[in-house]
XYZ file of C-alpha atoms in Angstrom:
684
model
C 184.455 215.277 379.323
C 184.474 218.402 377.147
C 187.326 220.693 377.792
C 186.331 223.950 379.447
C 187.616 226.049 376.590
C 185.515 224.319 373.949
C 182.417 224.513 376.146
C 182.962 228.217 376.615
C 183.402 228.757 372.836
C 180.319 226.677 372.131
C 178.230 228.708 374.529
C 179.338 231.986 373.007
C 178.440 230.751 369.533
C 174.964 229.711 370.681
C 174.480 233.034 372.414
C 175.413 234.894 369.182
C 172.910 232.931 367.140
C 170.208 233.483 369.727
C 170.882 237.172 369.670
C 170.587 237.271 365.865
C 167.332 235.317 365.941
C 165.906 237.735 368.493
C 166.827 240.664 366.278
C 165.119 238.992 363.304
C 161.987 238.293 365.322
C 161.863 241.884 366.443
C 162.087 243.047 362.773
C 159.240 240.750 361.746
C 157.023 242.081 364.555
C 157.640 245.640 363.379
C 156.846 244.717 359.775
C 153.578 243.044 360.728
C 152.487 246.047 362.646
C 153.190 248.326 359.687
C 151.352 245.946 357.316
C 148.295 245.902 359.522
C 148.281 249.641 359.573
C 148.509 249.858 355.775
C 145.704 247.304 355.361
C 143.473 249.302 357.646
C 144.198 252.416 355.591
C 143.438 250.628 352.260
C 140.186 249.187 353.552
C 139.177 252.625 354.618
C 139.953 254.070 351.141
C 138.080 251.267 349.332
C 135.080 251.663 351.542
C 135.008 255.350 350.742
C 135.379 254.631 346.957
C 132.557 252.074 347.037
C 130.311 254.531 348.735
C 131.027 257.139 346.121
C 130.444 254.631 343.216
C 127.068 253.679 344.623
C 126.137 257.330 344.795
C 127.298 257.824 341.137
C 125.383 254.749 339.904
C 122.232 255.877 341.610
C 122.600 259.173 339.787
C 123.599 257.862 336.220
C 121.279 254.870 335.671
C 118.075 256.910 335.481
C 119.744 259.297 333.048
C 120.947 256.378 330.864
C 117.511 254.803 330.777
C 115.965 258.085 329.810
C 118.550 258.598 327.046
C 117.938 255.042 325.677
C 114.233 255.659 325.466
C 114.822 258.901 323.645
C 117.140 257.124 321.121
C 114.522 254.438 320.498
C 111.921 257.053 319.899
C 114.209 258.809 317.426
C 114.876 255.560 315.505
C 111.172 254.856 315.263
C 110.568 258.330 313.906
C 113.287 257.888 311.256
C 111.976 254.472 310.192
C 108.486 255.859 309.982
C 109.681 258.728 307.835
C 111.656 256.283 305.600
C 108.615 254.058 305.161
C 106.541 257.070 304.338
C 109.104 258.166 301.758
C 109.157 254.637 300.284
C 105.370 254.436 300.100
C 105.109 257.918 298.662
C 107.707 256.971 296.001
C 105.348 254.302 294.617
C 102.789 257.038 293.958
C 105.411 258.855 291.860
C 106.658 255.803 289.863
C 104.146 256.277 287.078
C 105.003 259.918 286.509
C 108.751 259.308 286.892
C 108.922 256.439 284.380
C 106.154 257.263 281.920
C 108.413 259.247 279.592
C 111.064 256.516 279.466
C 108.439 253.844 278.793
C 106.815 255.972 276.120
C 110.128 256.557 274.293
C 110.964 252.836 274.311
C 114.089 250.798 275.066
C 115.994 251.414 271.854
C 119.525 252.547 272.642
C 119.077 252.502 276.430
C 117.977 249.042 277.386
C 119.513 248.980 280.876
C 117.844 252.257 281.870
C 114.567 250.994 280.447
C 114.764 247.700 282.363
C 115.549 249.677 285.522
C 112.344 251.662 285.049
C 110.416 248.451 284.430
C 111.774 247.090 287.723
C 110.450 250.158 289.543
C 107.048 249.790 287.913
C 106.920 246.094 288.789
C 107.661 246.822 292.454
C 104.944 249.486 292.473
C 102.470 246.979 291.046
C 103.387 244.460 293.741
C 103.033 247.100 296.490
C 99.620 248.294 295.449
C 98.411 244.724 294.901
C 99.429 243.831 298.473
C 98.457 247.044 300.255
C 95.925 248.937 298.174
C 94.367 246.643 295.555
C 91.473 249.058 294.922
C 93.557 252.165 294.395
C 93.579 253.893 290.983
C 97.372 253.961 291.180
C 97.409 250.169 290.772
C 95.606 250.339 287.449
C 97.905 253.121 286.306
C 101.133 251.230 287.003
C 99.635 248.025 285.633
C 98.864 249.697 282.308
C 102.333 251.222 282.269
C 103.889 247.811 282.964
C 101.940 246.177 280.134
C 102.897 248.969 277.771
C 106.536 248.575 278.752
C 106.371 244.804 278.231
C 104.873 245.296 274.765
C 107.673 247.709 273.935
C 110.231 245.123 274.994
C 108.515 242.491 272.842
C 108.485 244.941 269.960
C 112.163 245.735 270.531
C 112.949 242.005 270.549
C 111.152 241.548 267.244
C 112.797 244.654 265.787
C 116.321 243.583 266.775
C 115.801 240.057 265.418
C 114.254 241.332 262.186
C 116.824 244.052 261.490
C 119.894 241.985 262.290
C 118.880 238.496 261.101
C 120.489 238.457 257.672
C 120.395 235.742 255.034
C 123.743 233.934 254.924
C 125.356 234.500 251.536
C 125.868 231.468 249.248
C 129.587 232.242 249.015
C 129.942 232.153 252.798
C 127.910 228.934 253.033
C 130.186 227.266 250.492
C 133.207 228.352 252.517
C 131.488 227.008 255.620
C 130.816 223.652 253.958
C 134.372 223.402 252.664
C 135.507 223.553 256.282
C 134.398 219.918 256.626
C 137.447 218.770 254.700
C 139.853 221.630 255.355
C 140.651 222.089 259.023
C 142.577 225.278 258.370
C 139.633 226.811 256.558
C 137.236 225.604 259.207
C 139.118 227.501 261.869
C 138.854 230.745 259.915
C 135.229 230.491 258.816
C 132.903 231.502 261.649
C 129.236 232.326 261.265
C 128.053 235.355 263.254
C 124.256 235.541 263.127
C 123.949 238.678 265.303
C 126.453 241.375 266.322
C 127.699 240.971 269.906
C 125.979 244.098 271.176
C 122.667 243.105 269.614
C 122.989 239.550 270.911
C 123.514 240.843 274.450
C 120.390 243.021 274.204
C 118.325 240.168 272.795
C 119.457 237.857 275.597
C 118.654 240.477 278.263
C 115.179 241.055 276.826
C 114.415 237.338 276.507
C 115.471 236.650 280.099
C 113.391 239.572 281.365
C 110.333 238.416 279.415
C 110.676 234.909 280.816
C 111.366 235.970 284.413
C 109.149 239.019 284.796
C 107.017 239.284 281.685
C 105.561 235.795 282.004
C 105.413 235.764 278.217
C 106.443 233.080 275.736
C 105.188 234.779 272.575
C 108.670 236.083 271.876
C 109.790 232.480 271.315
C 107.324 232.200 268.440
C 108.638 235.483 267.067
C 112.168 234.149 267.374
C 111.629 230.871 265.542
C 109.534 232.521 262.798
C 112.243 235.081 262.013
C 115.127 232.612 262.235
C 113.182 229.965 260.324
C 112.629 232.379 257.455
C 116.312 233.335 257.486
C 117.415 229.682 257.424
C 115.012 228.769 254.636
C 116.015 231.773 252.504
C 119.728 231.060 253.034
C 119.363 227.523 251.667
C 117.175 228.662 248.775
C 119.722 231.358 247.999
C 122.451 228.732 247.794
C 120.371 226.709 245.354
C 119.734 229.766 243.203
C 123.453 230.571 243.314
C 124.185 227.181 241.757
C 121.710 227.788 238.965
C 122.997 231.257 238.137
C 126.660 230.284 238.401
C 126.196 227.217 236.215
C 124.334 229.197 233.562
C 127.025 231.876 233.433
C 130.280 229.997 233.986
C 129.315 226.348 234.121
C 130.826 225.771 237.578
C 129.618 227.336 240.820
C 132.462 228.568 242.969
C 133.216 229.954 246.347
C 135.767 232.761 246.724
C 138.456 232.299 249.317
C 137.457 232.942 252.881
C 137.426 236.618 253.982
C 140.492 236.360 256.246
C 142.565 235.022 253.367
C 140.840 236.887 250.588
C 142.875 240.094 250.850
C 142.377 242.106 247.661
C 141.915 239.469 245.002
C 139.373 236.670 245.455
C 140.349 233.342 243.989
C 137.953 230.853 242.466
C 137.574 227.661 244.429
C 135.657 224.923 242.594
C 132.969 223.187 244.556
C 133.531 219.479 244.973
C 131.161 217.767 242.578
C 129.826 214.289 243.246
C 130.611 211.314 241.019
C 127.871 211.541 238.417
C 127.238 210.378 234.893
C 129.741 212.854 233.558
C 132.604 210.591 234.635
C 131.264 207.652 232.647
C 130.665 209.860 229.628
C 134.287 210.965 229.756
C 135.332 207.325 229.913
C 133.193 206.619 226.873
C 134.884 209.447 224.989
C 138.278 207.987 225.884
C 137.172 204.606 224.598
C 135.922 206.211 221.396
C 139.346 207.743 220.814
C 140.847 204.271 221.145
C 138.330 202.798 218.732
C 136.088 200.979 221.156
C 132.829 202.759 220.612
C 130.311 202.587 217.837
C 128.017 205.385 216.813
C 125.299 203.519 215.017
C 122.460 201.392 216.186
C 119.779 202.500 218.590
C 117.829 201.105 221.479
C 114.704 202.015 223.348
C 116.909 203.297 226.192
C 117.397 207.044 226.155
C 121.115 207.644 225.372
C 123.191 208.722 228.341
C 125.270 211.002 226.148
C 122.243 213.233 225.604
C 121.916 213.970 229.272
C 121.082 217.570 230.153
C 123.771 219.370 232.154
C 121.033 220.730 234.374
C 120.754 217.313 236.011
C 124.289 217.661 237.328
C 123.583 221.210 238.476
C 120.397 220.232 240.285
C 122.100 217.242 241.871
C 125.077 219.297 243.058
C 122.778 222.033 244.317
C 120.661 219.607 246.330
C 123.691 217.871 247.846
C 125.237 221.175 248.894
C 121.898 222.384 250.267
C 121.734 219.291 252.481
C 125.226 219.997 253.821
C 124.308 223.661 254.243
C 121.209 222.732 256.247
C 123.291 220.671 258.678
C 125.882 223.400 259.220
C 123.341 226.228 259.480
C 121.055 224.212 261.758
C 123.979 223.476 264.073
C 124.796 227.168 264.170
C 121.132 228.074 264.772
C 120.961 225.731 267.733
C 124.051 227.295 269.285
C 122.481 230.743 268.930
C 119.151 229.516 270.260
C 120.668 228.116 273.478
C 121.800 231.625 274.442
C 118.404 233.217 273.858
C 115.674 230.651 274.560
C 115.136 229.085 278.050
C 116.507 225.568 278.323
C 113.176 223.764 278.722
C 111.858 225.447 275.547
C 114.956 225.019 273.364
C 114.156 221.662 271.716
C 110.581 222.598 270.864
C 111.575 226.010 269.507
C 114.394 224.492 267.458
C 112.001 221.877 266.079
C 109.684 224.636 264.873
C 112.586 226.745 263.587
C 113.976 224.120 261.198
C 110.656 222.814 259.873
C 110.340 225.045 256.785
C 113.902 224.453 255.601
C 113.770 220.743 256.405
C 110.388 220.315 254.738
C 111.728 222.116 251.678
C 114.665 219.718 251.447
C 112.466 216.680 251.997
C 109.912 217.894 249.442
C 112.639 218.446 246.887
C 113.965 214.987 247.664
C 110.518 213.479 247.158
C 110.251 215.386 243.877
C 113.517 213.770 242.819
C 112.050 210.377 243.723
C 108.860 211.199 241.804
C 110.861 212.346 238.775
C 112.882 209.146 238.947
C 109.683 207.091 239.096
C 108.379 208.794 235.953
C 111.764 208.428 234.276
C 111.699 204.681 234.887
C 108.354 204.451 233.119
C 109.778 206.133 230.026
C 113.080 204.223 230.338
C 115.089 207.385 231.010
C 117.632 205.967 233.411
C 119.748 209.104 233.106
C 117.453 210.899 235.518
C 117.347 207.905 237.831
C 121.127 207.975 238.187
C 120.914 211.363 239.898
C 119.553 209.512 242.929
C 122.851 207.683 243.476
C 125.064 210.650 244.498
C 122.189 212.197 246.433
C 121.411 209.005 248.334
C 125.077 208.418 249.086
C 125.414 211.937 250.467
C 122.242 211.627 252.541
C 123.483 208.403 254.130
C 126.913 209.921 254.792
C 125.294 213.001 256.342
C 122.709 211.060 258.373
C 124.830 210.807 261.583
C 125.180 214.601 261.643
C 121.497 214.953 260.803
C 120.572 212.700 263.717
C 122.825 214.657 266.059
C 121.344 217.985 264.992
C 117.786 216.681 265.382
C 118.282 215.260 268.881
C 115.361 216.173 271.081
C 113.049 217.102 268.205
C 109.728 215.366 267.597
C 109.724 211.822 266.227
C 108.027 213.055 263.061
C 110.958 215.413 262.465
C 113.575 212.749 263.115
C 111.878 210.292 260.750
C 111.830 212.593 257.728
C 115.357 211.851 256.512
C 115.159 208.048 257.080
C 111.860 208.050 255.217
C 113.411 209.882 252.258
C 116.405 207.525 252.267
C 114.048 204.541 252.206
C 112.091 206.038 249.295
C 115.286 206.638 247.338
C 116.588 203.155 248.054
C 113.289 201.651 246.912
C 113.083 203.635 243.686
C 116.795 203.079 243.066
C 116.385 199.331 243.442
C 113.425 199.422 241.064
C 115.483 201.412 238.576
C 118.244 198.825 238.718
C 115.855 195.939 238.161
C 113.951 197.739 235.402
C 117.193 198.617 233.684
C 118.218 194.960 233.698
C 114.812 194.003 232.282
C 115.049 196.657 229.585
C 118.467 195.396 228.570
C 116.952 191.941 228.208
C 113.827 193.049 226.364
C 115.177 195.791 224.095
C 113.491 195.001 220.750
C 115.420 193.850 217.679
C 114.591 196.659 215.296
C 116.208 196.100 211.924
C 116.340 199.788 211.059
C 118.151 200.484 214.313
C 120.903 197.957 213.780
C 124.327 199.378 212.812
C 124.865 198.679 209.113
C 128.604 198.267 209.599
C 128.305 195.841 212.504
C 129.851 198.174 215.048
C 128.954 198.507 218.760
C 125.236 198.820 219.389
C 123.989 201.774 221.394
C 122.335 199.346 223.798
C 125.792 198.023 224.680
C 127.357 201.443 225.253
C 124.369 202.572 227.327
C 124.488 199.420 229.438
C 128.221 199.796 230.087
C 127.832 203.487 230.897
C 125.121 202.669 233.397
C 127.195 199.964 235.043
C 130.209 202.257 235.253
C 128.212 204.524 237.526
C 128.021 201.712 240.015
C 131.791 201.884 240.522
C 131.416 205.298 242.139
C 128.348 204.187 244.070
C 129.087 200.572 244.941
C 127.952 200.806 248.557
C 124.911 202.859 247.626
C 123.796 200.538 244.818
C 124.543 197.456 246.919
C 122.476 198.879 249.767
C 119.624 199.552 247.328
C 119.603 195.931 246.263
C 120.027 194.682 249.835
C 117.133 196.833 251.052
C 114.788 194.847 248.814
C 115.947 191.475 250.118
C 113.342 189.692 252.234
C 115.769 187.317 253.920
C 116.541 187.842 257.570
C 120.193 188.420 256.787
C 119.268 191.435 254.693
C 117.978 193.309 257.714
C 121.529 193.762 258.935
C 123.446 193.357 255.717
C 127.190 193.817 255.622
C 129.248 195.618 253.017
C 130.445 192.249 251.732
C 126.855 191.091 251.348
C 125.993 194.273 249.427
C 129.069 193.873 247.237
C 128.060 190.327 246.288
C 124.540 191.477 245.492
C 125.907 194.221 243.263
C 128.265 191.796 241.537
C 125.367 189.422 240.928
C 123.321 192.281 239.518
C 126.096 193.383 237.140
C 126.504 189.801 235.932
C 122.752 189.684 235.394
C 122.830 192.834 233.266
C 125.776 191.543 231.259
C 124.006 188.201 230.787
C 120.840 189.939 229.629
C 122.906 192.111 227.301
C 124.640 189.083 225.823
C 121.338 187.313 225.186
C 119.883 190.423 223.570
C 122.961 190.898 221.366
C 122.692 187.292 220.200
C 119.091 187.921 219.301
C 119.901 191.170 217.517
C 122.729 189.566 215.548
C 120.164 187.348 213.827
C 118.748 190.435 212.117
C 121.783 190.390 209.811
C 121.379 188.148 206.801
C 125.137 187.737 206.434
C 126.525 185.433 209.161
C 129.933 187.114 208.801
C 128.463 190.543 209.559
C 126.585 188.988 212.476
C 129.913 187.654 213.767
C 131.604 191.042 213.342
C 128.711 192.663 215.220
C 128.992 190.229 218.136
C 132.781 190.475 218.090
C 132.685 194.270 218.295
C 130.150 194.261 221.129
C 131.870 191.517 223.131
C 135.229 193.226 222.675
C 133.759 196.579 223.703
C 132.241 195.020 226.812
C 135.485 193.294 227.812
C 137.695 196.341 227.239
C 135.226 198.570 229.066
C 135.116 196.202 232.020
C 138.897 196.130 232.189
C 139.452 199.858 231.766
C 136.846 200.850 234.340
C 137.774 198.057 236.785
C 134.256 196.687 236.552
C 135.913 193.347 235.917
C 137.031 193.262 239.590
C 133.454 193.709 240.727
C 132.226 191.066 238.296
C 134.911 188.668 239.534
C 133.391 188.700 243.029
C 130.776 186.199 241.829
C 132.032 185.259 238.345
C 135.710 184.354 238.411
C 135.817 183.223 234.746
C 133.990 186.197 233.201
C 137.089 187.615 231.497
C 138.086 184.261 230.039
C 134.523 183.657 228.876
C 134.428 186.935 226.938
C 137.758 186.188 225.309
C 136.437 182.818 224.206
C 133.313 184.448 222.778
C 135.454 186.976 220.906
C 137.666 184.253 219.465
C 134.626 182.221 218.492
C 133.189 185.133 216.510
C 136.532 185.677 214.781
C 136.477 182.058 213.671
C 132.894 182.447 212.476
C 133.913 185.494 210.460
C 136.895 183.691 208.950
C 134.578 181.006 207.605
C 133.087 183.671 205.328
C 136.337 183.502 203.321
C 136.006 179.791 202.661
C 133.851 180.480 199.601
C 136.839 182.399 198.243
C 139.654 180.085 199.273
C 137.703 176.937 198.431
C 138.126 177.813 194.730
C 141.895 177.607 195.001
C 142.469 174.787 197.459
C 143.966 171.557 196.264
C 140.640 169.783 196.485
C 139.460 168.643 192.994
C 142.220 170.590 191.187
C 143.692 169.000 188.044
C 147.173 167.550 188.314
C 149.519 169.305 185.925
C 152.418 167.271 184.470
C 155.328 169.207 183.015
C 155.319 169.089 179.227
C 151.870 167.479 179.109
C 149.199 169.471 177.308
C 146.098 170.270 179.361
C 142.775 168.952 178.285
C 139.941 171.371 177.653
C 138.161 170.239 180.785
C 141.235 170.889 182.882
C 141.750 174.319 181.361
C 138.125 175.129 182.036
C 138.436 174.071 185.684
C 141.486 176.282 186.183
C 139.717 179.209 184.530
C 136.687 178.720 186.755
C 138.869 178.535 189.838
C 140.699 181.762 188.985
C 137.438 183.491 188.098
C 135.689 182.221 191.205
C 138.543 183.423 193.413
C 138.722 186.820 191.724
C 134.990 187.401 191.884
C 134.738 186.188 195.493
C 137.707 188.309 196.565
C 136.318 191.427 194.920
C 132.836 190.869 196.309
C 134.010 190.235 199.875
C 136.413 193.159 199.851
C 133.706 195.437 198.504
C 131.199 194.303 201.144
C 133.532 194.032 204.115
C 135.228 197.311 203.367
C 132.017 198.957 204.617
C 132.056 196.985 207.831
C 133.754 198.381 210.937
C 135.979 197.064 213.700
C 136.651 200.183 215.837
C 139.324 198.497 217.974
C 142.527 198.988 215.964
C 144.283 196.135 217.736
C 141.507 193.683 216.942
C 141.149 195.058 213.415
C 144.837 194.538 212.667
C 144.765 191.109 214.250
C 141.802 189.920 212.156
C 143.207 191.440 208.963
C 146.600 189.860 209.527
C 145.181 186.424 210.274
C 142.934 186.523 207.224
C 145.666 187.924 205.027
C 148.046 185.136 206.051
C 145.495 182.419 205.239
C 144.403 183.882 201.887
C 147.910 184.853 200.731
C 149.317 181.428 201.521
C 146.476 179.659 199.765
C 146.488 182.013 196.766
C 150.283 182.008 196.578
C 150.354 178.224 196.447
C 147.617 178.172 193.809
C 149.303 180.860 191.737
C 152.649 179.073 191.981
C 151.075 175.897 190.619
C 148.975 177.354 187.801
C 150.370 180.816 187.170
C 152.773 179.558 184.492
C 150.481 176.863 183.096
C 149.130 177.675 179.593
C 145.443 177.268 180.486
C 144.404 180.366 178.510
C 145.467 182.649 175.694
C 144.595 185.677 177.898
C 146.265 185.003 181.272
C 145.775 188.646 182.419
C 142.040 188.030 182.265
C 142.280 185.376 184.970
C 145.470 186.173 186.822
C 144.274 189.634 187.876
C 146.114 189.970 191.184
C 149.536 189.346 192.534
C 149.870 187.896 196.014
C 150.912 191.288 197.418
C 147.865 192.916 195.825
C 145.589 190.430 197.551
C 147.233 191.297 200.835
C 146.756 195.019 200.156
C 143.064 194.463 199.409
C 142.574 192.631 202.709
C 144.439 195.418 204.523
C 141.720 197.788 203.369
C 138.935 195.772 204.989
C 136.911 197.467 207.751
C 138.140 200.860 206.654
C 135.413 203.050 205.190
C 137.888 205.873 204.661
C 140.152 203.817 202.398
């Protein structure tokens, strides 16, 4: 049971809560009523607003549509007026641009091209819309006249500004191959920048709008003439410079020239001049003879013009490569890409044909020189051919894309030079073998024959042109291996050839030596020639090339030289035989000589004296140019004769075989030695 007090408290609490809930419910009812009233008011306002909007829309929409139509009509009127203005402008193009077209594009190219654009558009308009109108013919004529003026301007710019490249600048340009610093400074500017820009603009317009390719012919004709004249000018520069100073030169490059130009010698190829200088050195050391002739034209008499022409041609070839490269770079900026190769091919033809023709003339001159045995001229082919083969990779690169006939010109010339060079080598060897033994041409003093010096001079050239000469010989080989010959193969061929020439020379010298009636002079002649050959081979390093196929060549020549010395020494036997112990009377001290014995001693003294005097008189006029060999032969002979004569004089000098001993004992031992010391010395 709940106590009465708690129940009463509980009831009061419940009654309080109920009262509060009733108050809350009453508040909610009031709020709902107010909300309903507000909603009704809002709905009423919105309904009124909607009604007003509908009235406004019904009033505005017709006005808007009317305004839109008016705007459209206005736009159409403006477009129509614009089109009319545009069409009318075409009828004024001719009059507006005629003065500009008549005055030409010079000095105002952009303005001129702008006028040409207007004329072109007018032509297109009338062709599409009024093909029969007189205005079309008028603008067409004006367009053609403007195009002709642009073509004329193109020709004028190219003609006025395409200058021949000076020889001095070309030489500086060529020297850039080997001098990187110089190469950076030397730049070839064919056209000024402003002119080049105008030329490019005109060419592009003519291609794109003018539908004309004639300007390309104009371009290559003008540039071709400039290229050809530049190379010819370089050649003429060589001739003039060589005639005035002997050596063509190129002043220092402009950027380094400052106030005082300095002479810069042009690199000259290895030509005959080097061998001639070697020969002069040998002459100073007593290796060369100056007597005796052959049917070979002497190399020493070579005209300096051969060197000049050779140098000029070589430098012209290098100049062509450099200038052609530069021309192609210029051409790529001006000529459309699909016409560049053909235009370049035409551009270089005159200069290239000139070089090839000159090369063929060199081959023709060499062919004629071979017939008359003038191998001096033939030797000019060697430096030229070497340079052509060295330059061929650059040639091939420059001529990429040109016609096959253009590409084949240089290989054809190289083949011709190799063929004629190989023939020259073989003919030279044959001439060495077959040079006639003309008695009046033989050196009277037995010195080096001119055939020998000429042969050695010729072979010395092959040191500078080993690869070239070897390739010449290899090109004539018919074996399959020759088609792809190596440098070692060429070197062996050249060594074999040199040995062949030396063998032919040796056989010919043996034949020539028989012209001499005196075997001793024949021996001196062979000794001098063999010694000259050996020393020349050693000094010029030809011996190394010979040793490729003949390891014992040096030893063989030394044996030949020694053999001839021994042959010469036998000439003194007729002198020393008189005083040798053979068949001499035996002298006993204190025993009187018989008449027969005295007579024998007298005859021996007389025979020795006469033989000594005769040999010294004869051999004094002979020559041994090599001082070392001369002293060696003198000393050996002096030792033999002095010992033999000294022994004879010691035995019979004090024997009373005559009442006039001074008549028979004419010379002391020292005097005999002095007489032999004067052998081979025409100045003594």
